[in-house]
PDB file of C-alpha atoms in Angstrom:
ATOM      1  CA  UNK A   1    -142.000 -59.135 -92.853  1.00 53.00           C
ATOM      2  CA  UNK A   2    -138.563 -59.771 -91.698  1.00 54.00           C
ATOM      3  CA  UNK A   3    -139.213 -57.417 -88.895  1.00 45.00           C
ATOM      4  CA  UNK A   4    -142.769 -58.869 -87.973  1.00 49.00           C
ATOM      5  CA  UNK A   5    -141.232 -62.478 -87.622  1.00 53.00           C
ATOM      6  CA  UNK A   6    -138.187 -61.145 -85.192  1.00 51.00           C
ATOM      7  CA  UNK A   7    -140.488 -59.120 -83.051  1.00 42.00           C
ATOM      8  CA  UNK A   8    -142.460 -62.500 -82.791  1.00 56.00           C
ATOM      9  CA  UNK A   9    -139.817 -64.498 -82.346  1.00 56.00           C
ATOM     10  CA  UNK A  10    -138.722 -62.353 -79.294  1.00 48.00           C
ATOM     11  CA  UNK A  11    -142.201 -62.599 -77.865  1.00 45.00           C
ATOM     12  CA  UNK A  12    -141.784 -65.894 -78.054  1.00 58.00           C
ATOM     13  CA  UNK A  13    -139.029 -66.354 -76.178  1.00 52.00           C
ATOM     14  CA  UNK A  14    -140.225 -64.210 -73.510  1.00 48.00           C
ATOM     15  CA  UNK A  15    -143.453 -66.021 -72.737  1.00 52.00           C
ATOM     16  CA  UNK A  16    -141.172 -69.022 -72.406  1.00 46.00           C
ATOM     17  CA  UNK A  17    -138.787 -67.229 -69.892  1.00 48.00           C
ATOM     18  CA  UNK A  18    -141.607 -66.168 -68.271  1.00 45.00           C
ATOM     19  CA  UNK A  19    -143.539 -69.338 -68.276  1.00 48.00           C
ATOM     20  CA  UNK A  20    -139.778 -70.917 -66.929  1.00 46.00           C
ATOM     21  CA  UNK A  21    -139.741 -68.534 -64.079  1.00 47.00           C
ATOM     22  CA  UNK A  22    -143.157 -69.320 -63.188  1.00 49.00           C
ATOM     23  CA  UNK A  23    -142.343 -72.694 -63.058  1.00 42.00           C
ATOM     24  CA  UNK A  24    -139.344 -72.063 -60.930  1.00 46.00           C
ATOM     25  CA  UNK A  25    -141.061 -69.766 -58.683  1.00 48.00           C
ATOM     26  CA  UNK A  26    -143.682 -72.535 -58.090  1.00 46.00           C
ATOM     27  CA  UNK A  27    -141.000 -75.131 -57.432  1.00 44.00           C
ATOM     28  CA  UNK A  28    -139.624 -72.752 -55.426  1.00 46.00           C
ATOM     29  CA  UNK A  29    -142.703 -72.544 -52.848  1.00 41.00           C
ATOM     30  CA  UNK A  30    -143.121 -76.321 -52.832  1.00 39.00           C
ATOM     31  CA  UNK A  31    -139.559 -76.380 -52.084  1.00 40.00           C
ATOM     32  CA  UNK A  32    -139.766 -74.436 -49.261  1.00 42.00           C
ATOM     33  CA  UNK A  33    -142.787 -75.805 -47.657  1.00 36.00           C
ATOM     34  CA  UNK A  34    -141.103 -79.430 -47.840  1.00 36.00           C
ATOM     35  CA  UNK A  35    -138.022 -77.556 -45.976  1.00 44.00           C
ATOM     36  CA  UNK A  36    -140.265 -76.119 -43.047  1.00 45.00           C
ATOM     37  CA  UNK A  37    -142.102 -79.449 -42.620  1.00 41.00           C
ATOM     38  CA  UNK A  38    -138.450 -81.707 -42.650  1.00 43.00           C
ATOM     39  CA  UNK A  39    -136.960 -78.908 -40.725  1.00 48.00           C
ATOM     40  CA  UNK A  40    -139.594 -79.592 -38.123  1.00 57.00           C
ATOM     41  CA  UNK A  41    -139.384 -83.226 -38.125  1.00 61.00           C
ATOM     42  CA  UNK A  42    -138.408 -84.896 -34.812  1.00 70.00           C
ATOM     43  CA  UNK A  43    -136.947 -88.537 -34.446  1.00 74.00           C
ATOM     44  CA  UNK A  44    -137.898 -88.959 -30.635  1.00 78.00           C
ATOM     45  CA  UNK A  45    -141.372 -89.604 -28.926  1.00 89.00           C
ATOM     46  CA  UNK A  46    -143.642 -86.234 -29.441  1.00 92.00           C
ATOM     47  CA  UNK A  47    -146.704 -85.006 -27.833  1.00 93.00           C
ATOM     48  CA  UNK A  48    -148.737 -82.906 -30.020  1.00 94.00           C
ATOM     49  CA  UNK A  49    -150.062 -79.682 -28.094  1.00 96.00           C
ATOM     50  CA  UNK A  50    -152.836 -76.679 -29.028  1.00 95.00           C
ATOM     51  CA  UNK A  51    -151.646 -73.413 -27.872  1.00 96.00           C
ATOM     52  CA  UNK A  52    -154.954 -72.348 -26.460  1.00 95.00           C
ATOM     53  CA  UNK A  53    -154.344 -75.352 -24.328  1.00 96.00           C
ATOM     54  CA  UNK A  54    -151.210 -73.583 -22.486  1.00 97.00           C
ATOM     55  CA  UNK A  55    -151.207 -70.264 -20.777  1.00 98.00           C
ATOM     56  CA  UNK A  56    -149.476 -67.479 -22.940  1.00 98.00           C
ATOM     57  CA  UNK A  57    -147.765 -64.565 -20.977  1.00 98.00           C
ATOM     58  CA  UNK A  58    -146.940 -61.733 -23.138  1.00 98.00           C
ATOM     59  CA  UNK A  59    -144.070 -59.375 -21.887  1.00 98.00           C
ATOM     60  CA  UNK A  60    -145.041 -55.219 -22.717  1.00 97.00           C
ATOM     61  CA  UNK A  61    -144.275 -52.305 -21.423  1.00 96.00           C
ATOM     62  CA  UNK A  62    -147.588 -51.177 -19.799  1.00 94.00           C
ATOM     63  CA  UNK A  63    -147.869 -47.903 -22.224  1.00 94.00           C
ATOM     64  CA  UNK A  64    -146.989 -50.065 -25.651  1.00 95.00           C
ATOM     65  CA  UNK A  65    -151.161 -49.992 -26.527  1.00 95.00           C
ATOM     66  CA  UNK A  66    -150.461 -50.034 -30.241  1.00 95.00           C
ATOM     67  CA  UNK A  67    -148.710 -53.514 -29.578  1.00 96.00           C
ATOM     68  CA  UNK A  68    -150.801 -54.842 -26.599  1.00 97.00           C
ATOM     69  CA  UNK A  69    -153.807 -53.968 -28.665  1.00 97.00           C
ATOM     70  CA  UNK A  70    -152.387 -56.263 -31.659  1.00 96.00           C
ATOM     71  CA  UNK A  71    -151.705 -59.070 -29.229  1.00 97.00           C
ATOM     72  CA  UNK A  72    -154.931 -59.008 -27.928  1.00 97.00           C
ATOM     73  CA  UNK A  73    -156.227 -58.851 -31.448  1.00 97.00           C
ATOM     74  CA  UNK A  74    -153.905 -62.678 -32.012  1.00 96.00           C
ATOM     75  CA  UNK A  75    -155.328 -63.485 -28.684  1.00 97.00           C
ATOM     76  CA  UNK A  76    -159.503 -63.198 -29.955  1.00 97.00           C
ATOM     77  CA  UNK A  77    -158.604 -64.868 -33.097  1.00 96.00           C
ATOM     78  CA  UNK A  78    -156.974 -67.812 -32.026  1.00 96.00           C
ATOM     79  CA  UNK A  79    -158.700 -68.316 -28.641  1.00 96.00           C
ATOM     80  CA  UNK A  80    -155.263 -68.006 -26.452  1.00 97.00           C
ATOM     81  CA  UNK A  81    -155.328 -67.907 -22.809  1.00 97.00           C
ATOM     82  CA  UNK A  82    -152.759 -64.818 -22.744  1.00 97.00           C
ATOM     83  CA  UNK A  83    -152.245 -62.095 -19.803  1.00 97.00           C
ATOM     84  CA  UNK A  84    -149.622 -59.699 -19.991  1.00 98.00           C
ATOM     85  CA  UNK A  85    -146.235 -58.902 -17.960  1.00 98.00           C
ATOM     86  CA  UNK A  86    -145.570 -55.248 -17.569  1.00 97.00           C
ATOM     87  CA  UNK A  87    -142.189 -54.847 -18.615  1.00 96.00           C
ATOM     88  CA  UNK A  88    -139.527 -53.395 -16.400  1.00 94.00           C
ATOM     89  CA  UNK A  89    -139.438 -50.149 -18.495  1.00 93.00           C
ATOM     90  CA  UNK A  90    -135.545 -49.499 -18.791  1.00 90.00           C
ATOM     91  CA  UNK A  91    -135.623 -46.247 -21.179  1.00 87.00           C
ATOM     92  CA  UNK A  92    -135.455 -43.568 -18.562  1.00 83.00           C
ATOM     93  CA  UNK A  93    -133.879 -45.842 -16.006  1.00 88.00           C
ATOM     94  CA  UNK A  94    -130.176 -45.028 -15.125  1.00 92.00           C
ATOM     95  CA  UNK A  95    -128.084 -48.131 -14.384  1.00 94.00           C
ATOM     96  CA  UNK A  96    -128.444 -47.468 -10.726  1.00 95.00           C
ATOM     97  CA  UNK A  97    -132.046 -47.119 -10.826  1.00 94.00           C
ATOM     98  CA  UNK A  98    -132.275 -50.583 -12.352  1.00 95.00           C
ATOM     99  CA  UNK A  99    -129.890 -52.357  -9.625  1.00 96.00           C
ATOM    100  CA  UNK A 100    -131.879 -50.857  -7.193  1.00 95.00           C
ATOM    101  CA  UNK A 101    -134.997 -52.493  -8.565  1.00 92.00           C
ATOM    102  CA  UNK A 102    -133.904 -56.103  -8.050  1.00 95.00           C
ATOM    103  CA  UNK A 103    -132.095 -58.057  -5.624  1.00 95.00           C
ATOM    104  CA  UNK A 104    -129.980 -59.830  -8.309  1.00 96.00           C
ATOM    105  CA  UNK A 105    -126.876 -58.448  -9.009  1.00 97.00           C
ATOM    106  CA  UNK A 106    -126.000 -56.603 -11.915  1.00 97.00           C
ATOM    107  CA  UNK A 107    -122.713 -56.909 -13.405  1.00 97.00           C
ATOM    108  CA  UNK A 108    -122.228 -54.136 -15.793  1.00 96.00           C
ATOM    109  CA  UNK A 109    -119.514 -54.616 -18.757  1.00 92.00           C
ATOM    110  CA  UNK A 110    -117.540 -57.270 -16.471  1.00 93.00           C
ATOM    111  CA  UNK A 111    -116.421 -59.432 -19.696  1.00 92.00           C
ATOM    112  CA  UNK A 112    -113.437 -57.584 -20.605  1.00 89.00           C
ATOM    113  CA  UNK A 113    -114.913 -55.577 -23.407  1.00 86.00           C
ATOM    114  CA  UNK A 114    -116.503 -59.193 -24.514  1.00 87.00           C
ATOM    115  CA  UNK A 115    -119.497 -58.014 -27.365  1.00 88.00           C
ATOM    116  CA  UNK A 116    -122.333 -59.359 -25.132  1.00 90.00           C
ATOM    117  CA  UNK A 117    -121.594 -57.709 -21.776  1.00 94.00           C
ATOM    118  CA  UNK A 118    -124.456 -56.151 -20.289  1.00 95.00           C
ATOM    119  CA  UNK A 119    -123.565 -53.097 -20.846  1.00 94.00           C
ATOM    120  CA  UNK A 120    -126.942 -51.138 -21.033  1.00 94.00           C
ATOM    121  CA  UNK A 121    -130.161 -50.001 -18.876  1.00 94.00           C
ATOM    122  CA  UNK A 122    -132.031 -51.762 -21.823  1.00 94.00           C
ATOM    123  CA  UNK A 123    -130.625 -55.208 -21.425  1.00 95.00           C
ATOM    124  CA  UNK A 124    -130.425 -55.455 -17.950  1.00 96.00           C
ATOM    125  CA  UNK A 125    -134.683 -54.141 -18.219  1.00 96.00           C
ATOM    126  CA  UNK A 126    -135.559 -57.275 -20.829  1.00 96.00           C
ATOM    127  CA  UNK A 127    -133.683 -59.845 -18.541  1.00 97.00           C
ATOM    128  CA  UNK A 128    -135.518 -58.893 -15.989  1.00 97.00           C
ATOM    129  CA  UNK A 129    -138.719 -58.600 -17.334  1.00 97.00           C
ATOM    130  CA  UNK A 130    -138.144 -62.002 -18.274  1.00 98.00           C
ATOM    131  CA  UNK A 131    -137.032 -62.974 -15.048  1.00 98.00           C
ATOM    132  CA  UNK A 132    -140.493 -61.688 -13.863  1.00 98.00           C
ATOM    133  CA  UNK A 133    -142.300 -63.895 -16.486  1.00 98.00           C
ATOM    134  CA  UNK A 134    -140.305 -66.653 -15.274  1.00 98.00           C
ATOM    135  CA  UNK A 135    -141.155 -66.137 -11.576  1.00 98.00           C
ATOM    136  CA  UNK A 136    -145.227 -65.884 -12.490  1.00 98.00           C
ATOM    137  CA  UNK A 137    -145.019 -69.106 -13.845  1.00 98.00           C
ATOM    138  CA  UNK A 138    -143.838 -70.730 -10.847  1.00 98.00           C
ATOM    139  CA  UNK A 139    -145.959 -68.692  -8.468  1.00 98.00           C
ATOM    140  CA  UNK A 140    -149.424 -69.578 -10.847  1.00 98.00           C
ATOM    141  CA  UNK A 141    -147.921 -73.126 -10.875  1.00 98.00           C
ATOM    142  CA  UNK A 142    -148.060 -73.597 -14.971  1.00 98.00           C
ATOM    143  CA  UNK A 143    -146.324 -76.657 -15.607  1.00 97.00           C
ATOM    144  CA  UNK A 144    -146.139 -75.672 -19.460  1.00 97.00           C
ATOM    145  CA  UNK A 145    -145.829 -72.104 -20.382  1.00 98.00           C
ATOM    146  CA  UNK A 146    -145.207 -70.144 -23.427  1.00 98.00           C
ATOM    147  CA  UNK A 147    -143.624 -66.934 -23.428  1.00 98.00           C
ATOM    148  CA  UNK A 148    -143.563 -64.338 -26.147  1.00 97.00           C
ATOM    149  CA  UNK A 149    -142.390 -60.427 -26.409  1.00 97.00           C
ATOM    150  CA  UNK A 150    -144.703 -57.612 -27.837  1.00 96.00           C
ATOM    151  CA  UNK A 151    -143.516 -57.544 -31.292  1.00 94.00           C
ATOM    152  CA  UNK A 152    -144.248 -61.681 -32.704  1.00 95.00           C
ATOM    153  CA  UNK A 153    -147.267 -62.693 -34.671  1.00 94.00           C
ATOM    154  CA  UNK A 154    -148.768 -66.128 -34.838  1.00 95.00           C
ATOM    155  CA  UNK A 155    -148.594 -68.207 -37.883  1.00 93.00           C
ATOM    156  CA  UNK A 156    -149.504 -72.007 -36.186  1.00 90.00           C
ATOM    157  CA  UNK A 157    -151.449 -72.655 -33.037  1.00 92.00           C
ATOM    158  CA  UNK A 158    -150.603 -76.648 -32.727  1.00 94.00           C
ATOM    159  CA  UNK A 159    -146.953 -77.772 -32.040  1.00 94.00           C
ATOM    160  CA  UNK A 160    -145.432 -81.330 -32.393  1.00 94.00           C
ATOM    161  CA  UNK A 161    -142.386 -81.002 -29.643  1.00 95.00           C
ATOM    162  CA  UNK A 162    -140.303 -83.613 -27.984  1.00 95.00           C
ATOM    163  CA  UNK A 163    -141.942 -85.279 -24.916  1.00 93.00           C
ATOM    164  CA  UNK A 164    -139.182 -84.306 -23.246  1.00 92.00           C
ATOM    165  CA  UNK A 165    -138.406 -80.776 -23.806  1.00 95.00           C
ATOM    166  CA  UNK A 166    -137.783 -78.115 -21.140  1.00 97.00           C
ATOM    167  CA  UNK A 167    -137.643 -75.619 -23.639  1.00 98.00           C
ATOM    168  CA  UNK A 168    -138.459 -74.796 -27.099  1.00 97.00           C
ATOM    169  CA  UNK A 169    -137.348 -72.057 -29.118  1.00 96.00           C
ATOM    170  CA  UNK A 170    -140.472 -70.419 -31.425  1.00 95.00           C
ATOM    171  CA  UNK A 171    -139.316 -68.057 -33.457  1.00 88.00           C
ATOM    172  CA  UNK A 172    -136.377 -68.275 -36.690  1.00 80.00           C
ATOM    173  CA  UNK A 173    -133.790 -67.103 -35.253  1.00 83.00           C
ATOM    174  CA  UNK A 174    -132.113 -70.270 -34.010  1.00 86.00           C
ATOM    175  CA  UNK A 175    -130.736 -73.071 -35.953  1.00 87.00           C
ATOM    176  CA  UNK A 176    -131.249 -76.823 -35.040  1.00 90.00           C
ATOM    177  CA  UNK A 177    -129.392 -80.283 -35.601  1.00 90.00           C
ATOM    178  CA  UNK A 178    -130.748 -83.363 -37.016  1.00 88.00           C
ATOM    179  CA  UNK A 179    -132.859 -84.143 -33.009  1.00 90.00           C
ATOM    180  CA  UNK A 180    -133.910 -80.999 -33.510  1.00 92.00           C
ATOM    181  CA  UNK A 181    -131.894 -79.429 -30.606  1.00 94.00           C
ATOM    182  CA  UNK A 182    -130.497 -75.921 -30.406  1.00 94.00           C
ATOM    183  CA  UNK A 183    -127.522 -75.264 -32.606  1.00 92.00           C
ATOM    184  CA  UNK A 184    -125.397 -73.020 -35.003  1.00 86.00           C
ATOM    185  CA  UNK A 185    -123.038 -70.626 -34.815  1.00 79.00           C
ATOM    186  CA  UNK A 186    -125.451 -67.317 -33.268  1.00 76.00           C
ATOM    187  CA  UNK A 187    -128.406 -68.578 -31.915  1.00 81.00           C
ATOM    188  CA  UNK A 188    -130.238 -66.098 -30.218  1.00 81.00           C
ATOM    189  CA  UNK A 189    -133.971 -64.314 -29.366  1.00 88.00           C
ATOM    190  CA  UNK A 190    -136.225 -64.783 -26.513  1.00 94.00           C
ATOM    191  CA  UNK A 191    -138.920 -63.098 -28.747  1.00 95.00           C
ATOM    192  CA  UNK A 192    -141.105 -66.542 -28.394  1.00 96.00           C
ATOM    193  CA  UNK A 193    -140.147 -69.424 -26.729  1.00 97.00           C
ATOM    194  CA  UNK A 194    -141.719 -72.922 -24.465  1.00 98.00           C
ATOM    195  CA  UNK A 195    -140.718 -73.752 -21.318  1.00 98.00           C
ATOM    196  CA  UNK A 196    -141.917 -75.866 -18.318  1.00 98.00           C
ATOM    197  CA  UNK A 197    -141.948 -75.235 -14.838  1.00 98.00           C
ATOM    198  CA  UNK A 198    -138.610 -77.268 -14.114  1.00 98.00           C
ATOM    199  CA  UNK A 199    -137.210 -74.942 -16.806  1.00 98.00           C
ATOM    200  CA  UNK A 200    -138.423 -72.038 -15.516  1.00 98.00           C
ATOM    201  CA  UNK A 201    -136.610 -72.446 -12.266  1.00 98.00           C
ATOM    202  CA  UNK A 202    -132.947 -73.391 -13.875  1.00 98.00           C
ATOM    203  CA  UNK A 203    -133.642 -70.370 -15.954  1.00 98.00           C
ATOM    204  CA  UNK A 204    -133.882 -68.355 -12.544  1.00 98.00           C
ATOM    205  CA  UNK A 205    -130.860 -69.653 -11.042  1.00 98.00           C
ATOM    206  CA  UNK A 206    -128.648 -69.369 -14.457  1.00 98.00           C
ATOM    207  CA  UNK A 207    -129.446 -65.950 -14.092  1.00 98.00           C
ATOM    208  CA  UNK A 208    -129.369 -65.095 -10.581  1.00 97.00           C
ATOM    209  CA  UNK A 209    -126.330 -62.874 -11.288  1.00 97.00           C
ATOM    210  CA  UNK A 210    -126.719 -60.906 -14.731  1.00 98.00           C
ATOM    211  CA  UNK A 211    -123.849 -60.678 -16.490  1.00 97.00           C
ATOM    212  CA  UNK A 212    -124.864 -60.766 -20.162  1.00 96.00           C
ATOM    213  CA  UNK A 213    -128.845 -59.825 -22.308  1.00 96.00           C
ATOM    214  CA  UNK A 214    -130.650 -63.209 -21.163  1.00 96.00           C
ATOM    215  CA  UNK A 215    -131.443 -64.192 -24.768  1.00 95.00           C
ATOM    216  CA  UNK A 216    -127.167 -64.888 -24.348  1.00 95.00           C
ATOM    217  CA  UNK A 217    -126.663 -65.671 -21.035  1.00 96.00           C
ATOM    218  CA  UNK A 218    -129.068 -68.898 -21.092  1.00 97.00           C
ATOM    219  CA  UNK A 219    -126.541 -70.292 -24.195  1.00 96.00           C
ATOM    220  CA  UNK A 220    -123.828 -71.490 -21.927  1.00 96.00           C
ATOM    221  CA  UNK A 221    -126.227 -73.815 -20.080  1.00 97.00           C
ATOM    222  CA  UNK A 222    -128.009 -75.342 -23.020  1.00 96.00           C
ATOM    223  CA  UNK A 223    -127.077 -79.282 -23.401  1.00 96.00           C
ATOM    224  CA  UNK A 224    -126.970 -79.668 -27.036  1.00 95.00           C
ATOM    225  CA  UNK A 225    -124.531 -76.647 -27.103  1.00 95.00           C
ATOM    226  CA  UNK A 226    -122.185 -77.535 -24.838  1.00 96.00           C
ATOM    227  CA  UNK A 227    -121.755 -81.267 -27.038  1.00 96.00           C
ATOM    228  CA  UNK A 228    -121.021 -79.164 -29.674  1.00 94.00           C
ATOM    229  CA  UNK A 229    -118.178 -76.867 -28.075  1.00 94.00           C
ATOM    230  CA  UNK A 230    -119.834 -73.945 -28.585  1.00 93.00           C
ATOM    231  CA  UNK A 231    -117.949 -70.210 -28.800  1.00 92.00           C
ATOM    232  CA  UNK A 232    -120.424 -69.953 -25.653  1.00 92.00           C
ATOM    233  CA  UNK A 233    -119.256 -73.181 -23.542  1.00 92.00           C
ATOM    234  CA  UNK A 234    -116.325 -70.762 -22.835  1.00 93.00           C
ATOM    235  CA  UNK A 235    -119.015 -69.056 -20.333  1.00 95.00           C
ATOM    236  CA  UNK A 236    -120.959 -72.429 -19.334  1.00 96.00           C
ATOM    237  CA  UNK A 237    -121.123 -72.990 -15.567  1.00 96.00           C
ATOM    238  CA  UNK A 238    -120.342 -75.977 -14.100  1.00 96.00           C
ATOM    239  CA  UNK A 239    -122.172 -74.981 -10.708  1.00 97.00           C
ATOM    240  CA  UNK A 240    -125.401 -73.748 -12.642  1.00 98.00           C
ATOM    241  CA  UNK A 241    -128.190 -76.073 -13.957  1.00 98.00           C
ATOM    242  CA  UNK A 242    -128.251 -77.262 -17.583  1.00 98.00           C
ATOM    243  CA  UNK A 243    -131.253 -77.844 -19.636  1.00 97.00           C
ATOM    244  CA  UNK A 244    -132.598 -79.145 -23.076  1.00 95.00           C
ATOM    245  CA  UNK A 245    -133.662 -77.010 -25.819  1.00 96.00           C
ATOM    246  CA  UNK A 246    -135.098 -77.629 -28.927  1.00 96.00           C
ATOM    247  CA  UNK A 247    -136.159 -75.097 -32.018  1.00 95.00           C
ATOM    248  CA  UNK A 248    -139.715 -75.448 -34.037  1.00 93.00           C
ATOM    249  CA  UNK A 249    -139.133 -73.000 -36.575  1.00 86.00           C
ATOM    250  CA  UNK A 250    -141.525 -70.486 -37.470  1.00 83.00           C
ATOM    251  CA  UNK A 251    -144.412 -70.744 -35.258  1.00 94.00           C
ATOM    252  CA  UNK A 252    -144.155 -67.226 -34.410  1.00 94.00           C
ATOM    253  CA  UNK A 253    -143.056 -64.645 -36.474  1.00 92.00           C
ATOM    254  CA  UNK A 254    -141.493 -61.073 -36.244  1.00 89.00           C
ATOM    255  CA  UNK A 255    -143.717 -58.415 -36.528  1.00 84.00           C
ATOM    256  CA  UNK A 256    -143.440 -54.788 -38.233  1.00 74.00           C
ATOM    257  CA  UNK A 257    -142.427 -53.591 -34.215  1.00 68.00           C
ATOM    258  CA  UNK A 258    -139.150 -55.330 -34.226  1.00 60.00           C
ATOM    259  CA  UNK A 259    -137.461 -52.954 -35.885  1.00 55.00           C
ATOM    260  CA  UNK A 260    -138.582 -50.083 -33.639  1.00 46.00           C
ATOM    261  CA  UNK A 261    -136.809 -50.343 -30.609  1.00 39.00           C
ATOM    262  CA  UNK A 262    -137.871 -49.013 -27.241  1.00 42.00           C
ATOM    263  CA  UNK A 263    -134.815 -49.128 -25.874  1.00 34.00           C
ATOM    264  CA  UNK A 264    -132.416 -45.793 -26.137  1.00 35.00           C
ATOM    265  CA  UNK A 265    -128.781 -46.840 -26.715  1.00 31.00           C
ATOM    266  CA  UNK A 266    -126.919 -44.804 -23.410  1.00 35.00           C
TER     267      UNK A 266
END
């Protein structure tokens, strides 16, 4: 009997523990989804935009089919207007092979050992692919543009942004002050971003001369950034264009590809 009522009692107290975590778990979700929609709360004029509204272009490197195929899979479903950028395929490319392919100089590992030199075939390949991306928007004339990388999944298709934003950042991989502005200690990833025409063209001229992976060499530039002092301002420009740039979190996602790189390490 005495056994009987312990083994009870410890049932018990499990279904309450478990009932408690339940509870906490639930709290938990709410909790988050009240962080996502305050975290993407703006306290400036907004214009509300669809994304199959804007034209999409989706950098790839022309043989990645397993990946185009799933981008044109997000495409279908959410009614995008997407075309693809073949990537400047920097795998089997030596360093001189990939100067030779632009006009814009190259400046390999000229930081002083600094951790973000471009120091790689790779690097210098996704800046320029970007670069490429960049240029397409201004040729097509696209006044609003977004542009993503192979390896992102959608998770919204309408965005609230600032009315006036040059560029917004997409993804979660960048931190964001109380406007909403770019912010934090490592903000990087060019995985998904907005941008408008203007932008576009400042982005061309920050990075007429590559010095660092563009997802790093834009930072210096960035307004909200260089109020803050940023580690980066150390590298801002006072002869090169600045722009605004805000961060909706979450829009786009990171897909099971973006831990596979493409990219050998040389």
């Amino acid at each position: 009997m005495i056994l009987k009522k312990a083994v009870s009692n410890i049932l018990r107290t499990a279904d309450i523990k478990l009932c408690k975590l339940s509870v906490y778990q639930e709290l938990a979700g709410e909790l988050e989804t009240s962080r996502r929609v305050l975290a993407n709360t703006w306290h400036k004029k907004v214009e509300k935009l669809n994304l199959s509204d804007l034209k999409i272009y989706c950098i790839s490197l022309s043989d990645s089919q397993a990946r185009r195929q799933e981008i044109l899979e997000m495409k279908n479903k959410f009614g995008l207007s997407l075309e693809f950028v073949d990537a400047i395929d920097g795998r089997s490319c030596s360093k001189e092979e990939i100067q030779a392919s632009t006009e814009r100089e190259i400046r390999w590992n000229s930081l002083n050992g600094y951790i973000n030199e471009i120091k790689y075939s790779g690097e210098a390949a996704c800046s320029l692919s970007h670069i490429k991306a960049w240029e397409a928007i201004i040729d097509e004339g696209v006044e609003q543009a977004i542009i993503i990388e192979d390896d992102v999944f959608l998770r919204a298709c309408e965005i609230t942004i600032p009315i006036d934003a040059e560029f917004v950042f997409l993804s979660t991989r960048v931190n964001r002050n109380h406007d909403g502005e770019a912010s934090g200690d490592h903000p990087h990833g060019s995985e998904a971003y907005y941008l408008t025409n203007s932008c576009a063209r400042k982005l061309l001229e920050i990075m007429r001369v590559l010095v660092m992976p563009v997802d790093i060499q834009w930072l210096p530039q960035i307004e909200s950034l260089i109020a803050d002092n940023h580690i980066m301002t150390e590298f801002t420009n006072k002869e090169l264009p600045t722009f605004t740039a805000y961060v909706l979190t979450g829009i786009f996602g990171l897909s099971h590809h973006s831990s596979i790189s493409l990219i050998p390490r040389d």
